[in-house]
């Protein structure tokens, strides 16, 4: 049941113990509540509530030969023509940093990563003098941990073990730099921890591994109460169920249990699950590999420093229900299947996984590329009736187009992307084709089953500039309907197609700018994008639709279906960009699209609230 390592086939499962001494410290107060202590750091800040960062420093260039992986290409001439037509990845070379599987879409020397724009790499160090680190240079920085957002787009967090620091503030990195997909030459915002000189704020701690002394900065007068219990997490996995397709572990239930205080996994072996932006460690506090009908019901996951639930390889009907996830270091529920390169017909992946009726909040305190629900190389998942809020990136993330047949319904999602942008409450990618049996259950096909995103209440606030449904690079085969969106419209990006939005309410939408429809590339003939029977309330000055690649002189090169939409605006002169900017009426006359669509004055707040009630709770309304 263990995943196969190498050659794009899967991942190797980790050991389940912390990779360094006292990576985290928790304590229980006399009232019984559990808290995280803060590893001595600069700048000061509580990762749970008020993270803080440094915005300066001189990054040292990546070391190594560069983008030197072997280029693996499986051509698919009959697939949708475009930048994601063929299955591509790199193997070995710069990808060797991914110890759980040394292959990745982002390591290929050709294709999209050619020219090193995105090819995997990371800085080899940073120079931070006293103007950057007032308490530096440190007497002994060996063993410190430095974390930084990726420099070219703050999409994920890198972590490194610091090898040392000289008198100029020059620090070289050791282990690390493998916690994300794409590479860059520099980091962005960063912090450093596990440094004795930075032990200067309440609730901070420092463990001296040489003298084996624990230092704690008590938040109060005198010594901590004698009844205070300190907890030093050692395990990264609390329960491991491991079987396989032939002999799965069956019918195991976890009910009404509180899981807490696992050790961090940011420096544990990672790999890149598929061609999304993520790298991931294949483990969680609960790790399920090769199981059937595993149930997690009524459980509490609190202050876990890695992932909470990991579902890897062959799994069927894993159910996570009526559970609460809070103050999680990385991701709440993560799914990751195995394939033989592009071929997913072997069934070694999660199917029919469900996360329902759960509360997920305050996650991603360490790894910022984290979600309440994540899946890669998985199919037929259901994410329904959950409440999700307060996190640094998307709440729900589908890393690829593998198989499809997923349902995301009746969720309340808000306060996402609080520390990042270029994302939304829901995010998807589809940069690699996969062969599965999901379309009809029997026939191998590169086309997945349609996914359904319906009856959700989502708010694209903070940095969620990709809209409520950020169907990013290549994302295809989605039915998006009956949703109530605030600040989110319809997005399609880089050869995405066959996404159909209908019966949605979109209030003051933004898709990389104030617009209701943002298509960054038009679908080819034989495929389509659809937008009908939607209600769109535009912000003053907003454009209704921006259609990159739309050409009125060559209408046979693209397709679109759009009709019977209700547009509300401060002015009747609603505009559409199609090669040039024109009025909606001119666009309708020249293309025949948007028949039956109307423009009306802005509605009242009461009217918009009534729309939401009628859409989401039709019986009550």
XYZ file of C-alpha atoms in Angstrom:
621
model
C 0.000 0.000 0.000
C 2.984 2.356 0.168
C 3.212 4.909 -2.629
C 5.770 4.314 -5.357
C 8.610 6.780 -5.463
C 9.897 8.402 -8.626
C 9.146 8.760 -12.323
C 5.954 10.705 -11.825
C 4.114 7.715 -10.392
C 3.440 8.683 -6.801
C 5.017 9.523 -3.504
C 6.878 7.903 -0.656
C 5.193 8.052 2.735
C 7.162 9.747 5.523
C 8.213 8.528 8.951
C 5.725 10.498 11.013
C 8.147 12.121 13.457
C 9.468 15.656 13.708
C 12.599 16.439 11.718
C 14.233 18.679 14.335
C 14.405 19.280 18.110
C 11.395 20.959 19.688
C 10.005 22.365 16.441
C 6.966 23.592 18.384
C 5.781 23.974 21.959
C 2.245 23.987 23.324
C 1.054 24.570 26.865
C -2.121 23.902 28.780
C -3.285 26.536 31.254
C -5.046 25.784 34.554
C -8.451 26.260 32.889
C -7.641 23.315 30.582
C -7.268 25.273 27.335
C -4.364 24.537 24.984
C -2.204 27.288 23.488
C 0.749 27.526 21.121
C 3.928 29.104 22.370
C 5.725 31.235 19.790
C 9.184 30.201 18.693
C 11.552 33.117 19.362
C 11.367 35.137 16.154
C 11.824 38.415 14.365
C 9.749 40.338 13.765
C 7.576 39.607 16.778
C 4.070 38.407 16.061
C 1.636 35.622 16.781
C 1.257 33.371 13.704
C -2.291 32.503 14.776
C -3.605 36.058 14.856
C -1.085 38.695 13.796
C 1.740 37.391 11.597
C 4.484 39.901 10.842
C 7.207 39.983 8.215
C 10.376 41.674 6.999
C 10.189 43.359 3.600
C 13.904 43.977 3.029
C 17.137 42.016 2.630
C 19.371 41.001 -0.268
C 18.595 37.524 -1.568
C 21.452 35.328 -2.732
C 21.110 33.674 -6.122
C 20.005 30.040 -6.335
C 22.801 27.504 -6.320
C 23.093 24.512 -8.624
C 23.023 24.066 -12.385
C 19.490 25.372 -12.861
C 16.673 23.766 -14.828
C 18.474 20.501 -15.612
C 15.745 17.879 -15.146
C 14.958 15.304 -17.806
C 12.061 16.497 -19.975
C 9.249 13.909 -20.074
C 6.587 14.525 -22.733
C 3.582 12.437 -23.749
C 1.975 14.138 -26.771
C -1.791 14.116 -27.224
C -2.489 15.599 -30.696
C -6.242 15.063 -30.373
C -6.485 16.836 -27.025
C -7.652 20.453 -26.738
C -4.945 22.411 -28.578
C -3.034 24.878 -26.436
C -0.334 25.289 -23.853
C -1.630 22.331 -21.794
C -2.323 19.972 -24.680
C 0.379 17.402 -23.839
C 1.355 15.723 -20.591
C 4.674 17.190 -19.481
C 6.912 16.989 -16.447
C 10.564 17.084 -15.470
C 12.343 14.301 -13.614
C 15.473 14.392 -11.467
C 18.013 17.197 -11.567
C 16.597 20.285 -9.893
C 13.587 18.137 -8.938
C 15.708 16.005 -6.599
C 14.805 18.422 -3.807
C 11.372 16.743 -3.737
C 12.346 13.722 -1.666
C 8.882 12.133 -1.730
C 8.955 12.030 -5.577
C 11.649 13.829 -7.641
C 9.381 14.855 -10.526
C 7.243 17.893 -11.272
C 5.558 19.841 -14.033
C 7.618 22.797 -12.830
C 10.971 21.032 -13.370
C 10.638 20.495 -17.120
C 13.345 22.410 -19.009
C 11.009 22.838 -21.984
C 7.353 23.782 -22.184
C 5.954 26.458 -19.949
C 8.933 26.467 -17.607
C 11.413 27.044 -20.417
C 13.604 30.082 -19.889
C 13.493 29.495 -16.109
C 10.483 31.768 -15.646
C 8.880 29.235 -13.329
C 11.443 26.430 -13.232
C 12.031 25.060 -9.722
C 14.723 26.913 -7.770
C 14.977 29.036 -4.650
C 17.429 31.506 -3.114
C 20.556 30.068 -1.513
C 20.567 32.624 1.298
C 19.949 36.214 2.287
C 21.993 39.133 3.577
C 20.279 40.949 6.443
C 22.422 43.463 8.295
C 21.549 45.330 11.517
C 19.199 47.660 9.649
C 17.105 44.598 8.795
C 17.724 42.466 11.906
C 18.340 44.894 14.801
C 19.458 42.075 17.130
C 21.884 40.630 14.600
C 24.346 39.435 13.684
C 23.452 36.441 15.825
C 26.002 34.676 17.963
C 24.820 31.321 16.649
C 22.231 31.211 13.872
C 22.860 27.558 13.047
C 19.541 25.762 13.286
C 17.433 28.882 12.865
C 14.499 28.528 10.470
C 13.759 31.205 7.891
C 10.425 31.328 6.080
C 9.612 33.495 3.060
C 6.864 33.888 0.544
C 7.943 33.056 -3.002
C 9.322 36.249 -4.524
C 7.587 36.405 -7.906
C 4.012 36.133 -6.654
C 3.430 35.368 -2.961
C 1.740 32.039 -3.696
C 3.318 29.793 -1.070
C 5.810 29.699 1.800
C 9.375 28.480 1.565
C 11.189 27.238 4.684
C 14.929 26.688 5.161
C 17.203 25.574 7.949
C 19.891 28.272 8.327
C 23.466 27.001 8.218
C 24.952 30.060 9.909
C 25.392 33.829 9.835
C 28.553 35.883 9.415
C 29.315 39.349 10.780
C 27.731 41.081 7.774
C 24.417 39.342 8.297
C 24.961 36.926 5.432
C 23.008 33.697 5.999
C 23.292 30.559 3.892
C 20.442 28.083 3.646
C 20.609 24.353 4.203
C 17.644 22.020 4.020
C 14.524 23.567 2.505
C 13.220 25.433 -0.521
C 10.968 22.538 -1.608
C 7.594 23.625 -0.207
C 6.054 24.962 -3.426
C 5.689 24.268 -7.123
C 7.123 27.156 -9.116
C 10.597 28.544 -8.559
C 11.988 32.069 -8.261
C 15.330 33.753 -7.643
C 14.181 35.742 -4.617
C 11.866 35.560 -1.675
C 9.342 38.176 -0.637
C 8.125 38.900 2.923
C 9.968 36.776 5.460
C 10.679 36.076 9.104
C 13.303 34.156 11.071
C 12.728 32.005 14.166
C 14.540 29.748 16.619
C 17.081 32.448 17.518
C 18.024 33.075 21.156
C 18.588 36.818 20.666
C 14.962 37.169 19.522
C 13.524 35.784 22.763
C 12.071 39.144 23.783
C 8.266 38.975 23.746
C 5.553 37.301 25.837
C 4.738 33.696 24.965
C 7.994 33.153 23.061
C 10.275 30.206 23.723
C 13.731 29.027 22.724
C 15.180 25.572 23.158
C 18.966 25.301 23.381
C 19.651 21.841 21.963
C 23.275 21.879 23.150
C 22.579 22.651 26.826
C 19.114 21.033 26.587
C 17.550 24.045 28.281
C 14.092 25.416 27.493
C 13.619 29.189 27.816
C 10.088 30.589 28.004
C 9.019 34.252 28.165
C 6.016 34.109 30.501
C 3.124 36.446 29.743
C 2.561 37.544 33.326
C 4.203 38.443 36.636
C 6.619 35.995 38.205
C 6.865 32.383 37.115
C 4.138 30.489 35.244
C 1.648 28.715 37.541
C 2.959 25.378 38.751
C -0.079 23.697 37.213
C 0.888 24.830 33.703
C 1.604 21.810 31.516
C 4.012 22.166 28.594
C 3.579 19.852 25.618
C 6.437 19.199 23.190
C 4.940 17.608 20.044
C 7.075 14.845 18.548
C 4.698 12.948 16.268
C 3.488 14.340 12.969
C 1.006 11.462 12.573
C -1.308 10.301 15.345
C -3.071 7.522 13.439
C -1.878 5.807 10.261
C -4.178 3.423 8.397
C -2.249 1.686 5.631
C -3.639 -0.928 3.262
C -3.961 -1.203 -0.520
C -6.359 -1.998 -3.340
C -6.060 -5.761 -2.821
C -6.227 -5.686 0.980
C -7.657 -2.333 2.083
C -8.297 -1.257 5.647
C -12.090 -1.172 5.902
C -14.793 0.351 8.085
C -12.670 2.266 10.592
C -14.446 5.106 12.403
C -13.115 8.008 14.454
C -15.893 9.611 16.472
C -16.007 12.458 19.015
C -12.220 12.643 19.458
C -10.082 15.760 19.848
C -6.787 15.665 17.960
C -4.163 18.245 18.860
C -0.450 19.068 19.208
C 1.289 17.398 16.287
C 4.744 18.578 15.216
C 5.368 20.807 12.178
C 5.966 19.150 8.802
C 7.171 22.094 6.727
C 10.688 20.601 6.567
C 9.537 17.002 6.094
C 9.885 15.418 2.614
C 7.595 17.038 0.040
C 6.606 16.394 -3.555
C 4.520 18.124 -6.217
C 1.155 16.322 -6.506
C 0.346 17.461 -10.062
C 0.628 20.609 -12.158
C -1.010 23.020 -9.766
C 1.080 25.416 -7.696
C 1.318 23.152 -4.650
C 3.995 21.013 -3.095
C 2.813 18.859 -0.235
C 4.043 16.490 2.464
C 2.124 13.170 2.125
C 0.969 12.882 5.724
C -1.423 14.291 8.297
C -2.408 13.816 11.924
C -4.769 11.205 10.496
C -3.214 9.487 7.473
C -5.314 7.121 5.364
C -3.601 5.055 2.656
C -5.457 2.180 1.063
C -8.755 2.350 2.948
C -12.450 1.897 2.294
C -15.378 3.432 4.188
C -13.253 5.295 6.730
C -15.349 7.741 8.760
C -14.357 10.793 10.807
C -17.415 12.138 12.612
C -17.862 14.783 15.287
C -14.127 15.232 15.848
C -12.163 18.343 16.766
C -8.832 19.108 15.084
C -7.138 21.921 16.958
C -3.645 23.363 16.878
C -2.103 20.709 14.698
C 1.154 21.983 13.236
C 0.958 20.036 9.959
C -1.991 18.729 7.938
C -5.009 17.457 9.841
C -6.300 14.675 7.544
C -4.348 13.171 4.633
C -6.013 10.753 2.196
C -3.398 9.219 -0.108
C -3.425 6.667 -2.906
C -6.250 4.136 -3.112
C -9.174 5.237 -0.935
C -12.903 4.846 -1.385
C -15.693 6.595 0.500
C -13.659 8.400 3.124
C -16.107 10.619 4.991
C -15.279 13.622 7.208
C -18.458 14.976 8.780
C -19.631 17.312 11.537
C -16.051 18.050 12.570
C -14.211 21.236 13.464
C -10.798 22.344 12.196
C -9.147 25.362 13.805
C -5.656 26.800 14.228
C -4.171 24.291 11.780
C -0.568 24.817 10.663
C -1.131 23.694 7.084
C -4.185 22.110 5.401
C -7.309 20.651 7.009
C -8.150 17.831 4.540
C -5.752 16.871 1.717
C -6.273 14.206 -0.990
C -3.516 12.920 -3.273
C -3.710 10.003 -5.689
C -1.082 8.149 -7.735
C -0.883 7.704 -11.497
C 1.465 6.128 -13.999
C 2.437 9.460 -15.522
C -0.775 10.554 -17.320
C -2.544 7.204 -16.843
C -4.949 7.188 -13.901
C -6.939 4.115 -14.899
C -5.248 1.931 -12.250
C -7.623 3.254 -9.583
C -4.845 4.168 -7.130
C -6.496 7.393 -6.086
C -9.195 8.699 -3.721
C -12.782 8.445 -5.004
C -16.032 9.431 -3.348
C -14.363 11.372 -0.533
C -16.673 13.736 1.326
C -16.198 16.679 3.670
C -19.612 17.758 4.917
C -21.145 19.822 7.720
C -17.725 20.922 9.025
C -16.386 24.157 10.435
C -12.943 25.179 9.161
C -11.275 28.372 10.343
C -7.872 29.813 11.241
C -5.683 27.552 9.115
C -2.399 27.968 7.264
C -0.410 29.471 10.123
C 2.828 28.029 8.719
C 2.365 26.994 5.087
C 0.389 29.752 3.388
C -0.436 27.636 0.315
C -3.034 25.734 2.319
C -6.771 25.102 2.223
C -9.651 23.627 4.155
C -9.982 21.070 1.354
C -7.342 20.189 -1.242
C -7.260 17.453 -3.821
C -4.867 16.245 -6.503
C -5.334 13.184 -8.742
C -8.651 12.456 -7.031
C -12.231 12.276 -8.293
C -15.904 12.262 -7.318
C -15.326 14.277 -4.138
C -18.115 16.097 -2.302
C -17.540 19.276 -0.288
C -20.882 20.371 1.067
C -22.591 22.355 3.851
C -19.333 23.582 5.385
C -18.474 26.951 6.895
C -14.949 28.085 5.983
C -13.246 31.362 6.856
C -9.995 33.046 7.967
C -7.138 31.606 5.929
C -4.215 32.868 3.810
C -5.202 31.294 0.456
C -8.209 29.529 -1.098
C -10.589 27.552 1.101
C -11.135 24.858 -1.542
C -8.442 23.922 -4.062
C -8.618 21.428 -6.931
C -5.064 21.033 -8.197
C -5.817 19.418 -11.584
C -8.545 18.212 -13.939
C -8.128 14.552 -13.042
C -11.353 12.559 -13.440
C -13.804 15.248 -12.423
C -17.251 14.515 -11.074
C -16.629 16.648 -7.977
C -19.389 18.545 -6.187
C -18.934 21.727 -4.151
C -22.303 22.804 -2.812
C -24.068 24.731 -0.052
C -20.885 26.075 1.544
C -20.413 29.436 3.239
C -16.919 30.740 2.431
C -15.420 34.143 3.243
C -12.250 35.830 4.541
C -9.916 33.858 2.303
C -6.674 35.070 0.687
C -5.899 37.173 3.761
C -2.146 37.024 3.140
C -1.998 36.590 -0.632
C -3.644 37.421 -3.950
C -4.067 36.024 -7.482
C -6.570 33.544 -6.065
C -10.163 33.148 -4.874
C -12.232 31.363 -2.195
C -12.318 28.444 -4.649
C -9.333 27.772 -6.906
C -8.584 25.231 -9.611
C -5.890 24.434 -12.171
C -5.741 21.993 -15.096
C -2.281 22.033 -16.668
C -1.857 18.304 -17.370
C -4.198 15.882 -19.173
C -5.000 12.627 -17.370
C -6.514 9.427 -18.698
C -9.297 8.131 -16.402
C -12.485 6.083 -16.554
C -14.643 8.735 -14.915
C -16.468 10.073 -17.985
C -18.677 7.000 -18.433
C -17.233 4.559 -15.886
C -15.703 2.217 -18.474
C -13.941 3.983 -21.339
C -10.487 5.548 -20.870
C -10.785 9.237 -21.742
C -8.821 12.447 -21.347
C -12.132 14.232 -20.818
C -13.235 14.277 -17.185
C -16.794 14.248 -15.940
C -18.306 17.669 -15.305
C -17.754 19.199 -11.876
C -20.646 20.966 -10.121
C -20.185 24.152 -8.086
C -23.652 25.073 -6.880
C -25.706 26.790 -4.175
C -22.707 28.284 -2.386
C -22.467 31.643 -0.602
C -18.961 32.971 -1.262
C -17.340 36.343 -0.616
C -14.153 37.248 -2.489
C -12.757 39.760 0.001
C -9.196 40.504 1.154
C -6.806 39.518 -1.688
C -9.201 37.221 -3.569
C -8.867 39.164 -6.820
C -9.490 36.124 -9.025
C -13.176 36.153 -8.122
C -15.178 33.671 -6.066
C -14.422 30.820 -8.462
C -10.851 31.248 -9.651
C -10.905 28.699 -12.472
C -7.242 29.285 -13.259
C -4.878 27.942 -15.920
C -6.662 25.474 -18.181
C -9.550 24.775 -15.793
C -12.346 23.123 -17.761
C -15.538 21.094 -17.442
C -17.420 22.949 -14.702
C -21.124 23.605 -14.147
C -21.329 26.671 -11.884
C -24.915 27.448 -10.935
C -27.274 28.794 -8.257
C -24.437 30.481 -6.352
C -24.589 33.758 -4.438
C -21.288 35.536 -5.060
C -20.104 38.783 -3.533
C -17.192 40.398 -5.420
C -16.804 37.413 -7.775
C -17.661 36.823 -11.455
C -16.991 34.247 -14.189
C -13.320 33.554 -14.952
C -11.579 31.464 -17.588
C -7.831 31.484 -18.034
C -5.201 30.160 -20.481
C -7.073 27.661 -22.665
C -9.814 26.950 -20.129
C -13.113 25.904 -21.691
C -16.476 24.246 -21.090
C -17.353 26.136 -17.938
C -21.033 26.975 -17.775
C -22.274 29.648 -15.363
C -26.016 29.989 -14.963
C -28.609 31.149 -12.420
C -25.956 32.831 -10.266
C -26.195 36.155 -8.429
C -22.951 38.140 -8.677
C -22.772 41.315 -6.607
C -20.113 43.903 -7.498
C -17.952 41.244 -9.182
C -14.230 41.496 -9.758
C -12.082 39.210 -11.891
C -8.664 40.884 -11.925
C -10.516 44.149 -12.234
C -14.133 45.174 -11.870
C -16.039 43.024 -14.345
C -18.640 40.273 -14.379
C -17.010 38.087 -17.039
C -13.251 37.772 -17.452
C -12.105 35.426 -20.215
C -8.327 35.457 -20.640
C -8.349 33.540 -23.903
C -11.387 32.463 -25.915
C -12.346 28.774 -26.287
C -11.730 27.113 -29.630
C -14.549 25.983 -31.937
C -15.943 22.651 -30.795
C -15.704 23.787 -27.165
C -17.430 26.619 -25.378
C -17.877 28.880 -22.390
C -21.405 29.577 -21.196
C -22.977 32.459 -19.271
C -26.753 32.685 -19.058
C -29.623 33.576 -16.704
C -27.215 35.264 -14.285
C -27.804 38.407 -12.244
C -24.842 40.782 -12.251
C -24.699 43.990 -10.200
C -21.821 46.128 -11.460
C -19.796 48.580 -9.421
C -19.765 52.129 -10.809
C -17.370 52.296 -13.738
C -17.075 48.530 -14.062
C -17.064 46.737 -17.386
C -19.571 43.937 -17.962
C -17.315 41.546 -19.884
C -13.654 41.489 -20.877
C -12.971 38.894 -23.579
C -9.266 38.583 -24.388
C -8.726 36.951 -27.760
C -12.188 37.916 -28.965
C -12.000 39.048 -32.601
C -15.010 40.363 -34.496
C -13.084 40.094 -37.757
C -12.426 36.362 -37.178
C -15.538 35.078 -35.377
C -14.889 31.504 -36.530
C -11.816 31.222 -34.288
C -13.708 31.328 -30.972
C -16.995 30.303 -29.361
C -19.144 31.658 -26.542
C -22.715 31.216 -25.333
C -24.244 34.162 -23.477
C -27.906 35.154 -23.162
C -30.738 36.242 -20.832
C -28.543 37.875 -18.200
C -29.833 40.626 -15.901
C -27.296 43.410 -15.541
C -27.679 46.150 -12.945
C -25.523 49.249 -13.311
C -25.344 52.927 -12.387
C -25.478 53.788 -16.106
C -27.318 52.125 -19.004
C -24.128 52.357 -21.094
C -22.694 48.978 -20.079
C -19.565 48.061 -22.007
C -17.947 44.909 -23.379
C -14.334 44.474 -24.472
C -14.014 42.310 -27.594
C -10.966 43.462 -29.526
C -12.129 46.969 -28.689
C -14.513 48.414 -26.127
C -18.119 48.774 -27.221
C -21.571 49.012 -25.696
C -23.478 45.866 -24.823
C -25.976 46.688 -27.558
C -23.224 47.007 -30.172
C -21.732 43.704 -29.019
C -25.140 42.044 -29.281
C -25.690 43.415 -32.781
C -22.292 42.338 -34.081
C -22.102 38.878 -32.475
C -25.670 37.752 -31.871
C -24.737 37.064 -28.240
C -26.476 38.335 -25.094
C -29.941 38.026 -26.610
C -32.543 38.691 -23.955
C -30.023 40.313 -21.603
C -31.174 43.537 -19.947
C -29.586 46.527 -18.199
C -31.445 47.973 -15.201
C -30.709 50.527 -12.439
C -28.838 49.435 -9.338
C -31.028 47.496 -6.864
C -31.492 48.260 -3.173
C -29.683 46.363 -0.443
C -32.971 44.756 0.580
C -33.534 43.515 -2.967
C -30.087 41.936 -3.170
C -30.553 40.234 0.190
C -33.887 38.881 -0.987
C -32.173 37.426 -4.060
C -29.735 35.609 -1.815
C -32.455 34.162 0.387
C -34.473 33.013 -2.614
C -31.427 31.408 -4.228
C -29.902 29.701 -1.212
C -32.989 28.955 0.884
C -35.884 28.809 -1.609
C -38.299 27.097 0.796
C -37.760 29.678 3.557
C -37.901 32.591 1.122
